[in-house]
């Protein structure tokens, strides 16, 4: 979801394990089950990898045979231009702290653009892969020797760098920056290099700088920097007994309409010989406290300390005091190198929960294996761990809550990534359960506040919450039970989904707005699952009835006719009076749709694919339509017949729809083609891109290319990773179990990429 500013099928059951144990999902399982399941559906509340009884966190699983999985990850994939918007910086699995280089004069949405050749410093918060202007960008640290006499101009922060002096691996980033000095009005390039090294634990960004001999080392802490909106920042500097300095305070901002407030506690490892701060007036002074929209400080150090200057910044949604406690609990007693080694070990345990094996014949050069672990790595970026080391979290009701035996996560992007969690369910079921519990807590706290989610202050930068009910239904459908406060969250989930007017209920749709009707239908189906679990049977019946409104009333019979004369019904807008409205089914954002076409939105309500296919005219009509979607009924080889979009989330499930119409071999063909080969791509995710001829949401002309690549241009232009959505779809496709119907216990079988896979 780039936010732009600039049938029931025959079901096979995998047995629920009786006790916690090591589980193996191998490629052969998919082969064996395909015959048993016919169309390729894998279902069952006790599906082995997703069973609550199997809830062993990936973080506690050992790596296989001592494999260093971090060497298989390339954090620079999808960091160039608008081709993914991922970050190369250091982060822990689901880490709150993400310390990342900020390129200048341009950046992508996380702050770093591989195509730029200057870095302006390092930020400590980011939403990985999201669209818009980017979420976060807080606590910018700039290593420098420039002498300032007033608030530093951001144009003086730029340092040249080269990619051959830059490296990254999970939990670590380092780069050589060209040294700069002079005055604010006359910045000059110095000889020598500033070595900048970054690592991160869950809550702490650790930064280490080594300045050239003879330079005057300084760090600028710019608290005003934010990718979207800075509303307030404060600081209080204190000299500690050992002569080092701590700086603590808060940062407040917003992203995509949601406000957030974070606290921080930063410490140096050596004495600060001079400290000048600024406030909204821009004047540098000796003041040790500041409060305003634009605040910050310039920290000076002795030349003798310039080869090893550290700044450790710990983040807390609760308070600066809690941030100090978290820093002591998390990194006290650890050297920088030890913290980096710990982060690497955490990543190896996390990534090692999935061990894939392939031969040189099936994976030449281990390209697929490297892609797999790179994308598995991205799955662990969001949401973030927003729990203190004391086991508390701050809710959107403003209160500090004790987490009841679970890790509280925050930083949601559920319009984009709602399918992602069903993959997490069979890879890391313990963390998956905690995420669902966290989402329930979020809505329960919102209910307590009596206000809408968008009007509340959140604990971290966040994107949006549509399809949240689908996540909760997903866990319930998979057999997870005993969620705290679900009864409290239910009314808020219901309210967030929205309600139909009496007129809309009578006509059975929203006039002229098929997009809202299909999306609300998915939420209502999910809410019916939740209502059933709460014993609200009347609610469940009403919600189920309303959930099929788009299928029942907006699929126009004979809207499209196949070459053999088969008439096919398609999603079509209607007026309030009931008349069908004219629509170009292939046109991007026709009928008021958001970032998609009627062909793409037509398949959105995957929870009732049987009902949808029946409304279209039956299996023959469904088969004709899905074949047409991929140009299977045409000999044209120019991309004009590719109606599926790889660049956005609306129809990511489309390659698997052949399973529903008796053509599973075509699912296998297209899954392999899209994720591992070269295909035609007609649509992009937004109106246009400067990376290719485009307009009206389309490449002009269509382009034939790889969608997934091991390169900085890792995705299609405008194809944001969207909180790891696109990466997780690669993971699900590679393992052969794909969540077409998020919210259910079903997975669709595709074509596993590896000779064997073991999930622990």
XYZ file of N, CA and C in Angstrom, residues 377-551:
525
model
N 13.946 -12.528 6.635
C 14.462 -11.446 7.489
C 13.497 -10.264 7.525
N 12.968 -9.886 6.381
C 12.056 -8.726 6.326
C 10.735 -9.001 7.033
N 10.344 -10.266 7.137
C 9.093 -10.585 7.822
C 9.149 -10.158 9.283
N 10.354 -10.077 9.838
C 10.519 -9.780 11.256
C 10.739 -8.294 11.542
N 10.442 -7.420 10.590
C 10.632 -5.984 10.822
C 9.471 -5.371 11.605
N 8.251 -5.658 11.187
C 7.069 -5.076 11.817
C 6.036 -6.162 12.056
N 5.217 -6.033 13.126
C 5.214 -4.953 14.119
C 6.427 -5.051 15.041
N 6.584 -4.044 15.919
C 7.757 -3.995 16.779
C 7.394 -4.330 18.224
N 8.373 -4.804 18.952
C 8.224 -5.105 20.371
C 8.150 -3.784 21.135
N 6.984 -3.465 21.642
C 6.775 -2.213 22.372
C 6.583 -2.463 23.859
N 7.155 -3.565 24.365
C 7.054 -3.923 25.772
C 8.332 -3.538 26.487
N 8.228 -3.020 27.674
C 9.419 -2.672 28.447
C 10.059 -3.917 29.033
N 11.290 -3.790 29.503
C 11.940 -4.913 30.179
C 11.260 -5.220 31.506
N 10.399 -4.317 31.954
C 9.620 -4.541 33.176
C 8.303 -5.236 32.892
N 8.039 -5.555 31.610
C 6.816 -6.260 31.238
C 5.601 -5.373 31.155
N 5.799 -4.101 30.855
C 4.692 -3.153 30.747
C 4.637 -2.562 29.347
N 3.487 -1.991 29.018
C 3.335 -1.272 27.757
C 2.380 -0.105 27.963
N 2.477 0.877 27.094
C 1.538 2.001 27.146
C 0.461 1.801 26.101
N -0.796 1.797 26.549
C -1.909 1.631 25.632
C -2.326 2.938 25.004
N -3.165 2.865 23.991
C -3.664 4.084 23.360
C -4.639 4.824 24.260
N -5.029 4.201 25.379
C -5.841 4.909 26.365
C -4.984 5.795 27.257
N -3.678 5.800 27.016
C -2.762 6.623 27.786
C -2.234 5.963 29.039
N -2.793 4.846 29.429
C -2.394 4.171 30.671
C -1.260 3.190 30.413
N -0.470 2.970 31.462
C 0.576 1.949 31.418
C -0.023 0.654 31.943
N 0.044 -0.398 31.130
C -0.552 -1.683 31.466
C 0.532 -2.722 31.709
N 0.243 -3.680 32.549
C 1.109 -4.838 32.726
C 0.718 -5.876 31.684
N 1.679 -6.284 30.857
C 1.401 -7.327 29.873
C 1.248 -8.655 30.600
N 0.115 -9.315 30.365
C -0.216 -10.521 31.104
C 0.457 -11.739 30.472
N 1.775 -11.856 30.689
C 2.500 -13.020 30.213
C 2.722 -13.078 28.720
N 2.685 -11.939 28.040
C 2.923 -11.935 26.601
C 3.750 -10.710 26.229
N 4.297 -10.717 25.042
C 5.018 -9.568 24.507
C 4.046 -8.692 23.740
N 4.016 -7.416 24.090
C 3.113 -6.480 23.421
C 3.810 -5.900 22.197
N 3.165 -6.052 21.054
C 3.680 -5.513 19.792
C 2.827 -4.336 19.334
N 3.462 -3.423 18.607
C 2.744 -2.273 18.058
C 3.433 -1.853 16.759
N 2.766 -0.961 16.003
C 3.281 -0.525 14.714
C 2.666 -1.365 13.599
N 1.393 -1.076 13.298
C 0.595 -1.934 12.426
C 0.444 -1.373 11.019
N 0.264 -2.272 10.062
C 0.028 -1.895 8.667
C -0.888 -2.931 8.035
N -2.027 -3.182 8.692
C -2.815 -4.368 8.380
C -3.576 -4.300 7.056
N -3.805 -3.123 6.507
C -4.397 -3.083 5.160
C -3.469 -3.804 4.188
N -2.186 -3.621 4.403
C -1.184 -4.206 3.525
C -0.866 -5.651 3.882
N -0.579 -5.900 5.175
C 0.101 -7.146 5.532
C -0.783 -8.167 6.239
N -2.122 -8.059 6.103
C -2.986 -8.966 6.868
C -2.768 -10.429 6.499
N -2.324 -10.714 5.270
C -2.029 -12.104 4.905
C -0.712 -12.586 5.510
N 0.158 -11.671 5.860
C 1.483 -12.027 6.370
C 1.410 -12.886 7.621
N 0.441 -12.588 8.474
C 0.407 -13.221 9.793
C 0.085 -14.709 9.729
N -0.634 -15.125 8.706
C -0.923 -16.547 8.571
C 0.338 -17.337 8.241
N 1.303 -16.705 7.596
C 2.598 -17.344 7.360
C 3.397 -17.371 8.665
N 3.380 -16.248 9.396
C 4.044 -16.230 10.701
C 3.481 -17.314 11.613
N 2.201 -17.639 11.439
C 1.553 -18.614 12.314
C 2.225 -19.975 12.255
N 2.706 -20.380 11.082
C 3.341 -21.701 11.018
C 4.863 -21.631 11.099
N 5.416 -20.411 11.131
C 6.863 -20.271 11.307
C 7.211 -19.932 12.754
N 6.454 -19.032 13.357
C 6.731 -18.612 14.736
C 5.414 -18.455 15.483
N 4.775 -19.590 15.823
C 3.423 -19.532 16.383
C 3.321 -18.823 17.722
N 4.376 -18.823 18.533
C 4.310 -18.135 19.826
C 4.262 -16.627 19.629
N 5.159 -16.104 18.792
C 5.145 -14.668 18.510
C 3.843 -14.266 17.816
N 3.366 -15.130 16.915
C 2.095 -14.868 16.230
C 0.957 -14.690 17.234
N 0.884 -15.572 18.228
C -0.167 -15.451 19.233
C -0.050 -14.137 19.990
N 1.168 -13.758 20.351
C 1.369 -12.501 21.071
C 0.962 -11.298 20.220
N 1.222 -11.369 18.922
C 0.823 -10.266 18.040
C -0.694 -10.113 18.005
N -1.392 -11.249 17.892
C -2.852 -11.181 17.876
C -3.370 -10.664 19.213
N -2.785 -11.138 20.312
C -3.181 -10.620 21.626
C -2.932 -9.124 21.709
N -1.817 -8.655 21.149
C -1.492 -7.227 21.162
C -2.514 -6.410 20.397
N -2.940 -6.932 19.250
C -3.946 -6.218 18.456
C -5.265 -6.154 19.210
N -5.596 -7.228 19.916
C -6.804 -7.226 20.745
C -6.681 -6.180 21.846
N -5.513 -6.109 22.479
C -5.282 -5.099 23.521
C -5.426 -3.696 22.951
N -4.893 -3.481 21.763
C -4.982 -2.163 21.134
C -6.430 -1.720 20.992
N -7.281 -2.611 20.474
C -8.680 -2.241 20.272
C -9.430 -2.173 21.602
N -9.052 -3.015 22.554
C -9.683 -2.927 23.877
C -9.335 -1.606 24.551
N -8.081 -1.170 24.448
C -7.677 0.113 25.026
C -8.352 1.278 24.312
N -8.509 1.146 23.001
C -9.225 2.181 22.257
C -10.670 2.262 22.724
N -11.281 1.104 22.972
C -12.658 1.066 23.480
C -12.746 1.761 24.828
N -11.766 1.517 25.691
C -11.737 2.168 27.007
C -11.655 3.677 26.884
N -10.893 4.155 25.916
C -10.721 5.605 25.744
C -11.979 6.280 25.235
N -12.811 5.539 24.536
C -14.013 6.120 23.959
C -13.762 6.942 22.720
N -12.549 6.843 22.160
C -12.193 7.642 20.991
C -11.790 6.733 19.832
N -11.685 7.322 18.655
C -11.284 6.550 17.482
C -9.778 6.325 17.501
N -9.344 5.253 16.870
C -7.914 4.952 16.850
C -7.091 6.074 16.246
N -7.585 6.675 15.178
C -6.827 7.725 14.511
C -6.663 8.987 15.326
N -7.522 9.194 16.324
C -7.442 10.418 17.134
C -6.603 10.226 18.389
N -6.084 9.026 18.601
C -5.342 8.726 19.821
C -3.838 8.802 19.588
N -3.099 8.945 20.682
C -1.641 8.947 20.612
C -1.129 7.529 20.794
N -0.311 7.085 19.846
C 0.168 5.715 19.839
C 1.580 5.622 20.414
N 1.985 4.396 20.727
C 3.271 4.215 21.391
C 4.444 4.212 20.422
N 4.190 3.988 19.148
C 5.232 3.978 18.119
C 4.606 4.481 16.821
N 5.429 4.861 15.835
C 4.853 5.189 14.524
C 4.078 3.999 13.975
N 2.926 4.262 13.398
C 2.088 3.183 12.877
C 1.442 3.639 11.583
N 0.886 2.694 10.811
C 0.366 3.025 9.483
C -1.160 3.032 9.469
N -1.792 1.825 9.613
C -3.248 1.742 9.542
C -3.690 0.381 10.057
N -5.054 0.222 10.236
C -5.551 -0.947 10.959
C -6.669 -1.707 10.236
N -6.977 -1.362 8.972
C -7.977 -2.153 8.264
C -7.563 -3.624 8.230
N -8.507 -4.517 8.197
C -8.355 -5.971 8.220
C -7.852 -6.480 9.565
N -7.870 -5.644 10.608
C -7.459 -6.130 11.931
C -8.342 -7.286 12.389
N -9.637 -7.211 12.095
C -10.540 -8.292 12.480
C -10.146 -9.604 11.804
N -9.564 -9.523 10.611
C -9.138 -10.726 9.900
C -7.997 -11.407 10.653
N -7.092 -10.613 11.234
C -5.990 -11.191 12.005
C -6.504 -11.953 13.217
N -7.473 -11.358 13.904
C -8.025 -12.018 15.086
C -8.764 -13.285 14.687
N -9.566 -13.201 13.623
C -10.290 -14.381 13.138
C -9.322 -15.472 12.698
N -8.194 -15.071 12.143
C -7.198 -16.035 11.690
C -6.724 -16.916 12.846
N -6.427 -16.290 13.973
C -5.964 -17.047 15.137
C -7.067 -17.938 15.693
N -8.271 -17.406 15.781
C -9.394 -18.208 16.288
C -9.658 -19.404 15.386
N -9.592 -19.188 14.081
C -9.839 -20.272 13.124
C -8.765 -21.346 13.212
N -7.560 -20.957 13.573
C -6.454 -21.903 13.681
C -6.412 -22.593 15.037
N -7.386 -22.318 15.893
C -7.496 -23.047 17.134
C -6.913 -22.363 18.352
N -6.440 -21.144 18.217
C -5.950 -20.405 19.384
C -7.132 -19.971 20.247
N -6.962 -20.090 21.568
C -8.067 -19.791 22.478
C -7.598 -18.904 23.618
N -8.567 -18.495 24.421
C -8.314 -17.803 25.692
C -7.552 -16.493 25.530
N -7.942 -15.704 24.549
C -7.365 -14.367 24.422
C -7.982 -13.444 25.469
N -7.140 -12.690 26.166
C -7.628 -11.716 27.128
C -8.300 -10.547 26.420
N -9.398 -10.047 26.995
C -10.047 -8.789 26.615
C -10.665 -8.813 25.217
N -10.870 -9.995 24.636
C -11.478 -10.043 23.312
C -12.886 -9.466 23.336
N -13.610 -9.702 24.443
C -14.959 -9.155 24.547
C -14.937 -7.632 24.581
N -13.867 -7.040 25.160
C -13.734 -5.579 25.178
C -13.353 -5.041 23.810
N -12.516 -5.773 23.093
C -12.040 -5.308 21.790
C -13.108 -5.412 20.710
N -14.021 -6.362 20.871
C -15.008 -6.638 19.821
C -15.807 -5.402 19.393
N -16.346 -4.613 20.320
C -17.104 -3.438 19.863
C -16.245 -2.443 19.087
N -14.972 -2.292 19.487
C -14.091 -1.362 18.778
C -13.742 -1.887 17.395
N -13.537 -3.190 17.278
C -13.307 -3.790 15.967
C -14.526 -3.607 15.066
N -15.698 -3.783 15.646
C -16.948 -3.606 14.912
C -17.083 -2.166 14.428
N -16.794 -1.245 15.329
C -16.903 0.171 14.985
C -15.901 0.570 13.914
N -14.668 0.056 14.031
C -13.640 0.431 13.064
C -13.977 -0.076 11.662
N -14.644 -1.218 11.579
C -15.051 -1.755 10.287
C -16.072 -0.858 9.611
N -16.918 -0.228 10.402
C -17.928 0.668 9.857
C -19.276 -0.008 9.699
N -20.291 0.801 9.525
C -21.663 0.300 9.455
C -22.355 0.815 8.198
N -23.309 0.032 7.727
C -24.109 0.447 6.584
C -25.296 1.272 7.045
N -25.724 2.204 6.209
C -26.964 2.930 6.470
C -28.137 2.006 6.152
N -29.310 2.400 6.592
C -30.497 1.611 6.295
C -30.718 1.466 4.806
N -30.502 2.549 4.078
C -30.686 2.501 2.628
C -29.701 1.533 1.984
N -28.456 1.561 2.461
C -27.446 0.663 1.904
C -27.773 -0.804 2.194
N -28.293 -1.060 3.384
C -28.679 -2.430 3.721
C -29.839 -2.900 2.845
N -30.767 -1.997 2.584
C -31.911 -2.378 1.754
C -31.482 -2.660 0.316
N -30.550 -1.858 -0.203
C -30.115 -2.089 -1.584
C -29.030 -3.168 -1.675
N -28.326 -3.412 -0.557
C -27.348 -4.498 -0.508
C -25.959 -4.134 -0.973
N -25.635 -2.862 -0.978
C -24.306 -2.407 -1.390
C -24.194 -0.913 -1.129
N -22.977 -0.392 -1.260
C -22.760 1.051 -1.209
C -22.759 1.556 -2.637
N -23.640 2.470 -2.933
C -23.783 2.958 -4.302
C -22.469 3.537 -4.816
N -22.050 3.094 -5.977
C -20.865 3.635 -6.631
C -19.555 3.327 -5.947
N -19.567 2.434 -4.961
C -18.356 2.191 -4.177
C -18.150 0.690 -3.939
N -17.817 -0.053 -4.982
C -17.621 -1.494 -4.796
C -16.416 -1.818 -3.927
N -15.408 -0.937 -3.920
C -14.207 -1.193 -3.139
C -14.479 -1.288 -1.656
N -15.240 -0.317 -1.129
C -15.577 -0.350 0.286
C -16.463 -1.541 0.600
N -17.367 -1.869 -0.299
C -18.283 -2.983 -0.065
C -17.526 -4.300 0.060
N -16.555 -4.559 -0.828
C -15.835 -5.836 -0.740
C -14.905 -5.870 0.467
N -14.264 -4.752 0.789
C -13.351 -4.755 1.926
C -14.107 -4.883 3.252
N -15.208 -4.176 3.357
C -16.019 -4.304 4.570
C -16.583 -5.719 4.681
N -16.894 -6.321 3.539
C -17.386 -7.696 3.561
C -16.382 -8.644 4.170
N -15.118 -8.472 3.822
C -14.076 -9.330 4.404
C -14.011 -9.133 5.914
N -14.035 -7.879 6.352
C -14.007 -7.598 7.787
C -15.221 -8.182 8.497
N -16.386 -8.068 7.858
C -17.601 -8.572 8.506
C -17.584 -10.088 8.621
N -17.060 -10.759 7.606
C -16.917 -12.210 7.720
C -16.003 -12.557 8.906
N -14.890 -11.820 9.016
C -13.970 -12.059 10.127
C -14.643 -11.767 11.461
N -15.394 -10.699 11.522
C -16.112 -10.349 12.754
C -17.128 -11.419 13.125
N -17.709 -12.092 12.136
C -18.661 -13.168 12.441
C -17.953 -14.332 13.119
N -16.699 -14.585 12.745
C -15.899 -15.621 13.397
C -15.653 -15.239 14.851
N -15.321 -13.959 15.069
C -15.078 -13.466 16.427
C -16.361 -13.516 17.242
N -17.462 -13.078 16.646
C -18.746 -13.081 17.351
C -19.134 -14.499 17.760
N -18.932 -15.451 16.892
C -19.214 -16.854 17.234
C -18.392 -17.303 18.436
N -17.113 -16.914 18.454
C -16.245 -17.341 19.552
C -16.676 -16.725 20.869
N -17.335 -15.579 20.813
C -17.810 -14.894 22.016
C -19.238 -15.281 22.373
N -19.840 -16.173 21.611
C -21.206 -16.585 21.881
C -22.258 -15.616 21.408
N -21.874 -14.656 20.576
C -22.811 -13.654 20.069
C -23.410 -14.179 18.759
N -24.286 -15.145 18.854
C -24.789 -15.862 17.693
C -25.623 -14.974 16.769
N -26.419 -14.086 17.345
C -27.224 -13.186 16.507
C -26.328 -12.253 15.704
N -25.324 -11.685 16.387
C -24.363 -10.830 15.682
C -23.697 -11.599 14.548
N -23.279 -12.829 14.851
C -22.562 -13.630 13.856
C -23.422 -13.863 12.620
N -24.703 -14.191 12.822
C -25.599 -14.427 11.679
C -25.769 -13.155 10.853
N -25.958 -12.040 11.534
C -26.144 -10.770 10.826
C -24.884 -10.395 10.037
N -23.715 -10.559 10.657
C -22.460 -10.212 10.002
C -22.187 -11.110 8.807
N -22.474 -12.407 8.941
C -22.273 -13.320 7.811
C -23.171 -12.950 6.634
N -24.392 -12.566 6.956
C -25.325 -12.176 5.895
C -24.834 -10.921 5.179
N -24.367 -9.941 5.952
C -23.892 -8.696 5.350
C -22.572 -8.887 4.616
N -21.769 -9.860 5.047
C -20.438 -10.020 4.458
C -20.485 -10.405 2.987
N -21.579 -10.988 2.538
C -21.666 -11.426 1.142
C -22.399 -10.432 0.257
N -22.623 -9.226 0.746
C -23.376 -8.246 -0.040
C -22.746 -7.985 -1.400
N -21.441 -7.849 -1.452
C -20.791 -7.581 -2.731
C -20.943 -8.758 -3.679
N -20.780 -9.966 -3.150
C -20.923 -11.158 -3.985
C -22.364 -11.312 -4.454
